[in-house]
Amino acid sequence: MNVFEEIHHRLSSKTRIRSLFKDVHVEDLERIISRIQDVLQEKVEARNKVDEERQAKLESIEAVKQIMAERGISMDDLDNLEVAAPKRRRNVQKFTFEYQTEAGDTVQWDGSTTGRLPRDFQAYLDRTDKKRLDCVVEE
């Protein structure tokens, strides 16, 4: 049992509270109770704030539903709207690149002008100060 569970267990019963505070002076007990009441007040205020935000959100939802009803729009119409719009695909042009490894071998690689490169190709570009498009093989 961790510390928080132990404290919760002790404070959840009047008898256990009495045994816990049997040697505590009244002034100290009043100070502890005052601090606990402050914490309780903070918790209540935080809960009230969350409840107000939730209520405002529900009112906004009801207002949107009312506008939708007035204009004859349903949730199905919104769902169908999303399906009707096709997803755009990126059109990435592919090329065949030719480069030389440090060992002197000539290598051809199929890829695009964006994205990561093979390590040997990147080393070749760094070594020769060329751009990717300079290595494109004309077909």
PDB file of C-alpha atoms in Angstrom:
ATOM      1  CA  MET A   1       0.000   0.000   0.000  1.00  0.00           C
ATOM      2  CA  ASN A   2       1.490   3.367  -0.976  1.00  0.00           C
ATOM      3  CA  VAL A   3       1.443   6.501   1.180  1.00  0.00           C
ATOM      4  CA  PHE A   4      -1.639   8.020  -0.468  1.00  0.00           C
ATOM      5  CA  GLU A   5      -3.677   4.843  -0.093  1.00  0.00           C
ATOM      6  CA  GLU A   6      -2.604   4.614   3.560  1.00  0.00           C
ATOM      7  CA  ILE A   7      -3.650   8.233   4.240  1.00  0.00           C
ATOM      8  CA  HIS A   8      -6.957   7.719   2.458  1.00  0.00           C
ATOM      9  CA  HIS A   9      -7.554   4.554   4.480  1.00  0.00           C
ATOM     10  CA  ARG A  10      -6.817   6.315   7.784  1.00  0.00           C
ATOM     11  CA  LEU A  11      -8.989   9.357   6.991  1.00  0.00           C
ATOM     12  CA  SER A  12     -11.973   7.364   5.739  1.00  0.00           C
ATOM     13  CA  SER A  13     -13.092   6.231   9.206  1.00  0.00           C
ATOM     14  CA  LYS A  14     -13.958   8.343  12.251  1.00  0.00           C
ATOM     15  CA  THR A  15     -12.398   5.794  14.610  1.00  0.00           C
ATOM     16  CA  ARG A  16      -9.129   5.716  12.678  1.00  0.00           C
ATOM     17  CA  ILE A  17      -9.072   9.535  12.606  1.00  0.00           C
ATOM     18  CA  ARG A  18      -9.454   9.626  16.403  1.00  0.00           C
ATOM     19  CA  SER A  19      -6.552   7.219  16.845  1.00  0.00           C
ATOM     20  CA  LEU A  20      -4.454   9.167  14.356  1.00  0.00           C
ATOM     21  CA  PHE A  21      -4.974  12.518  16.141  1.00  0.00           C
ATOM     22  CA  LYS A  22      -5.183  11.348  19.759  1.00  0.00           C
ATOM     23  CA  ASP A  23      -1.923  13.078  20.782  1.00  0.00           C
ATOM     24  CA  VAL A  24      -2.451  16.249  18.699  1.00  0.00           C
ATOM     25  CA  HIS A  25      -3.318  19.549  20.379  1.00  0.00           C
ATOM     26  CA  VAL A  26      -6.638  21.193  19.539  1.00  0.00           C
ATOM     27  CA  GLU A  27      -4.986  24.214  17.912  1.00  0.00           C
ATOM     28  CA  ASP A  28      -2.953  21.988  15.616  1.00  0.00           C
ATOM     29  CA  LEU A  29      -6.041  19.971  14.719  1.00  0.00           C
ATOM     30  CA  GLU A  30      -7.965  23.184  13.922  1.00  0.00           C
ATOM     31  CA  ARG A  31      -5.106  24.332  11.651  1.00  0.00           C
ATOM     32  CA  ILE A  32      -5.110  20.970   9.825  1.00  0.00           C
ATOM     33  CA  ILE A  33      -8.890  21.086   9.399  1.00  0.00           C
ATOM     34  CA  SER A  34      -8.654  24.648   8.072  1.00  0.00           C
ATOM     35  CA  ARG A  35      -6.091  23.617   5.471  1.00  0.00           C
ATOM     36  CA  ILE A  36      -8.159  20.611   4.436  1.00  0.00           C
ATOM     37  CA  GLN A  37     -11.209  22.880   4.062  1.00  0.00           C
ATOM     38  CA  ASP A  38      -9.150  25.189   1.817  1.00  0.00           C
ATOM     39  CA  VAL A  39      -8.193  22.230  -0.361  1.00  0.00           C
ATOM     40  CA  LEU A  40     -11.839  21.129  -0.455  1.00  0.00           C
ATOM     41  CA  GLN A  41     -12.915  24.607  -1.543  1.00  0.00           C
ATOM     42  CA  GLU A  42     -10.346  24.588  -4.356  1.00  0.00           C
ATOM     43  CA  LYS A  43     -11.581  21.181  -5.530  1.00  0.00           C
ATOM     44  CA  VAL A  44     -15.221  22.327  -5.484  1.00  0.00           C
ATOM     45  CA  GLU A  45     -14.367  25.478  -7.464  1.00  0.00           C
ATOM     46  CA  ALA A  46     -12.426  23.439 -10.041  1.00  0.00           C
ATOM     47  CA  ARG A  47     -15.330  21.003 -10.413  1.00  0.00           C
ATOM     48  CA  ASN A  48     -17.791  23.890 -10.800  1.00  0.00           C
ATOM     49  CA  LYS A  49     -15.605  25.426 -13.501  1.00  0.00           C
ATOM     50  CA  VAL A  50     -15.498  22.133 -15.419  1.00  0.00           C
ATOM     51  CA  ASP A  51     -19.276  21.789 -15.064  1.00  0.00           C
ATOM     52  CA  GLU A  52     -19.791  25.327 -16.408  1.00  0.00           C
ATOM     53  CA  GLU A  53     -17.537  24.629 -19.387  1.00  0.00           C
ATOM     54  CA  ARG A  54     -19.395  21.383 -20.085  1.00  0.00           C
ATOM     55  CA  GLN A  55     -22.749  23.182 -19.865  1.00  0.00           C
ATOM     56  CA  ALA A  56     -21.566  25.916 -22.250  1.00  0.00           C
ATOM     57  CA  LYS A  57     -20.386  23.264 -24.695  1.00  0.00           C
ATOM     58  CA  LEU A  58     -23.747  21.454 -24.505  1.00  0.00           C
ATOM     59  CA  GLU A  59     -25.562  24.736 -25.177  1.00  0.00           C
ATOM     60  CA  SER A  60     -23.337  25.334 -28.205  1.00  0.00           C
ATOM     61  CA  ILE A  61     -24.077  21.846 -29.489  1.00  0.00           C
ATOM     62  CA  GLU A  62     -27.803  22.420 -29.071  1.00  0.00           C
ATOM     63  CA  ALA A  63     -27.521  25.722 -30.958  1.00  0.00           C
ATOM     64  CA  VAL A  64     -25.710  23.995 -33.828  1.00  0.00           C
ATOM     65  CA  LYS A  65     -28.346  21.244 -33.903  1.00  0.00           C
ATOM     66  CA  GLN A  66     -31.061  23.897 -34.041  1.00  0.00           C
ATOM     67  CA  ILE A  67     -29.373  25.677 -36.971  1.00  0.00           C
ATOM     68  CA  MET A  68     -28.915  22.341 -38.757  1.00  0.00           C
ATOM     69  CA  ALA A  69     -32.593  21.493 -38.236  1.00  0.00           C
ATOM     70  CA  GLU A  70     -33.669  24.893 -39.575  1.00  0.00           C
ATOM     71  CA  ARG A  71     -31.584  24.408 -42.721  1.00  0.00           C
ATOM     72  CA  GLY A  72     -32.556  20.764 -43.215  1.00  0.00           C
ATOM     73  CA  ILE A  73     -29.090  19.301 -42.638  1.00  0.00           C
ATOM     74  CA  SER A  74     -28.539  16.017 -40.799  1.00  0.00           C
ATOM     75  CA  MET A  75     -25.451  14.267 -39.491  1.00  0.00           C
ATOM     76  CA  ASP A  76     -25.697  11.841 -42.429  1.00  0.00           C
ATOM     77  CA  ASP A  77     -25.284  14.794 -44.793  1.00  0.00           C
ATOM     78  CA  LEU A  78     -22.066  15.757 -43.010  1.00  0.00           C
ATOM     79  CA  ASP A  79     -20.768  12.178 -43.124  1.00  0.00           C
ATOM     80  CA  ASN A  80     -21.525  11.919 -46.852  1.00  0.00           C
ATOM     81  CA  LEU A  81     -19.786  15.223 -47.471  1.00  0.00           C
ATOM     82  CA  GLU A  82     -16.505  13.809 -46.198  1.00  0.00           C
ATOM     83  CA  VAL A  83     -16.773  10.735 -48.428  1.00  0.00           C
ATOM     84  CA  ALA A  84     -17.616  12.794 -51.517  1.00  0.00           C
ATOM     85  CA  ALA A  85     -14.353  14.734 -51.422  1.00  0.00           C
ATOM     86  CA  PRO A  86     -11.591  12.522 -52.832  1.00  0.00           C
ATOM     87  CA  LYS A  87      -8.264  12.538 -51.088  1.00  0.00           C
ATOM     88  CA  ARG A  88      -5.509  14.297 -52.948  1.00  0.00           C
ATOM     89  CA  ARG A  89      -2.453  12.242 -53.620  1.00  0.00           C
ATOM     90  CA  ARG A  90       0.984  13.668 -53.971  1.00  0.00           C
ATOM     91  CA  ASN A  91       2.383  13.272 -57.429  1.00  0.00           C
ATOM     92  CA  VAL A  92       6.060  12.567 -56.845  1.00  0.00           C
ATOM     93  CA  GLN A  93       8.071  12.134 -59.996  1.00  0.00           C
ATOM     94  CA  LYS A  94      10.510   9.211 -59.986  1.00  0.00           C
ATOM     95  CA  PHE A  95      13.919   9.296 -61.634  1.00  0.00           C
ATOM     96  CA  THR A  96      16.843   6.973 -62.202  1.00  0.00           C
ATOM     97  CA  PHE A  97      20.004   8.394 -60.667  1.00  0.00           C
ATOM     98  CA  GLU A  98      23.529   7.293 -61.415  1.00  0.00           C
ATOM     99  CA  TYR A  99      26.436   7.840 -59.055  1.00  0.00           C
ATOM    100  CA  GLN A 100      29.809   6.366 -58.139  1.00  0.00           C
ATOM    101  CA  THR A 101      30.671   4.796 -54.811  1.00  0.00           C
ATOM    102  CA  GLU A 102      33.987   5.505 -53.100  1.00  0.00           C
ATOM    103  CA  ALA A 103      35.238   2.171 -54.440  1.00  0.00           C
ATOM    104  CA  GLY A 104      34.665   3.483 -57.977  1.00  0.00           C
ATOM    105  CA  ASP A 105      31.630   1.337 -58.840  1.00  0.00           C
ATOM    106  CA  THR A 106      28.866   2.982 -60.868  1.00  0.00           C
ATOM    107  CA  VAL A 107      25.447   2.467 -59.298  1.00  0.00           C
ATOM    108  CA  GLN A 108      21.967   3.283 -60.555  1.00  0.00           C
ATOM    109  CA  TRP A 109      19.216   4.090 -58.073  1.00  0.00           C
ATOM    110  CA  ASP A 110      15.508   4.707 -58.690  1.00  0.00           C
ATOM    111  CA  GLY A 111      13.982   7.395 -56.481  1.00  0.00           C
ATOM    112  CA  SER A 112      12.589  10.896 -56.270  1.00  0.00           C
ATOM    113  CA  THR A 113      14.056  14.339 -55.786  1.00  0.00           C
ATOM    114  CA  THR A 114      12.800  14.442 -52.193  1.00  0.00           C
ATOM    115  CA  GLY A 115      13.326  12.227 -49.183  1.00  0.00           C
ATOM    116  CA  ARG A 116      16.296  10.333 -47.821  1.00  0.00           C
ATOM    117  CA  LEU A 117      19.027   9.026 -50.039  1.00  0.00           C
ATOM    118  CA  PRO A 118      21.126   5.877 -49.857  1.00  0.00           C
ATOM    119  CA  ARG A 119      24.241   6.492 -47.800  1.00  0.00           C
ATOM    120  CA  ASP A 120      26.593   5.992 -50.772  1.00  0.00           C
ATOM    121  CA  PHE A 121      24.600   8.432 -52.924  1.00  0.00           C
ATOM    122  CA  GLN A 122      24.621  11.089 -50.189  1.00  0.00           C
ATOM    123  CA  ALA A 123      28.372  10.607 -49.738  1.00  0.00           C
ATOM    124  CA  TYR A 124      28.827  11.017 -53.515  1.00  0.00           C
ATOM    125  CA  LEU A 125      26.830  14.271 -53.528  1.00  0.00           C
ATOM    126  CA  ASP A 126      28.830  15.610 -50.579  1.00  0.00           C
ATOM    127  CA  ARG A 127      32.117  14.616 -52.183  1.00  0.00           C
ATOM    128  CA  THR A 128      31.373  16.113 -55.605  1.00  0.00           C
ATOM    129  CA  ASP A 129      29.194  19.091 -54.534  1.00  0.00           C
ATOM    130  CA  LYS A 130      26.546  18.048 -57.056  1.00  0.00           C
ATOM    131  CA  LYS A 131      22.774  18.268 -56.784  1.00  0.00           C
ATOM    132  CA  ARG A 132      20.461  15.279 -57.123  1.00  0.00           C
ATOM    133  CA  LEU A 133      19.158  16.434 -60.486  1.00  0.00           C
ATOM    134  CA  ASP A 134      22.728  16.503 -61.864  1.00  0.00           C
ATOM    135  CA  CYS A 135      22.824  12.705 -61.445  1.00  0.00           C
ATOM    136  CA  VAL A 136      19.587  11.924 -63.324  1.00  0.00           C
ATOM    137  CA  VAL A 137      20.029   9.403 -66.149  1.00  0.00           C
ATOM    138  CA  GLU A 138      18.334  10.514 -69.382  1.00  0.00           C
ATOM    139  CA  GLU A 139      16.179   7.714 -70.760  1.00  0.00           C
TER     140      GLU A 139
END
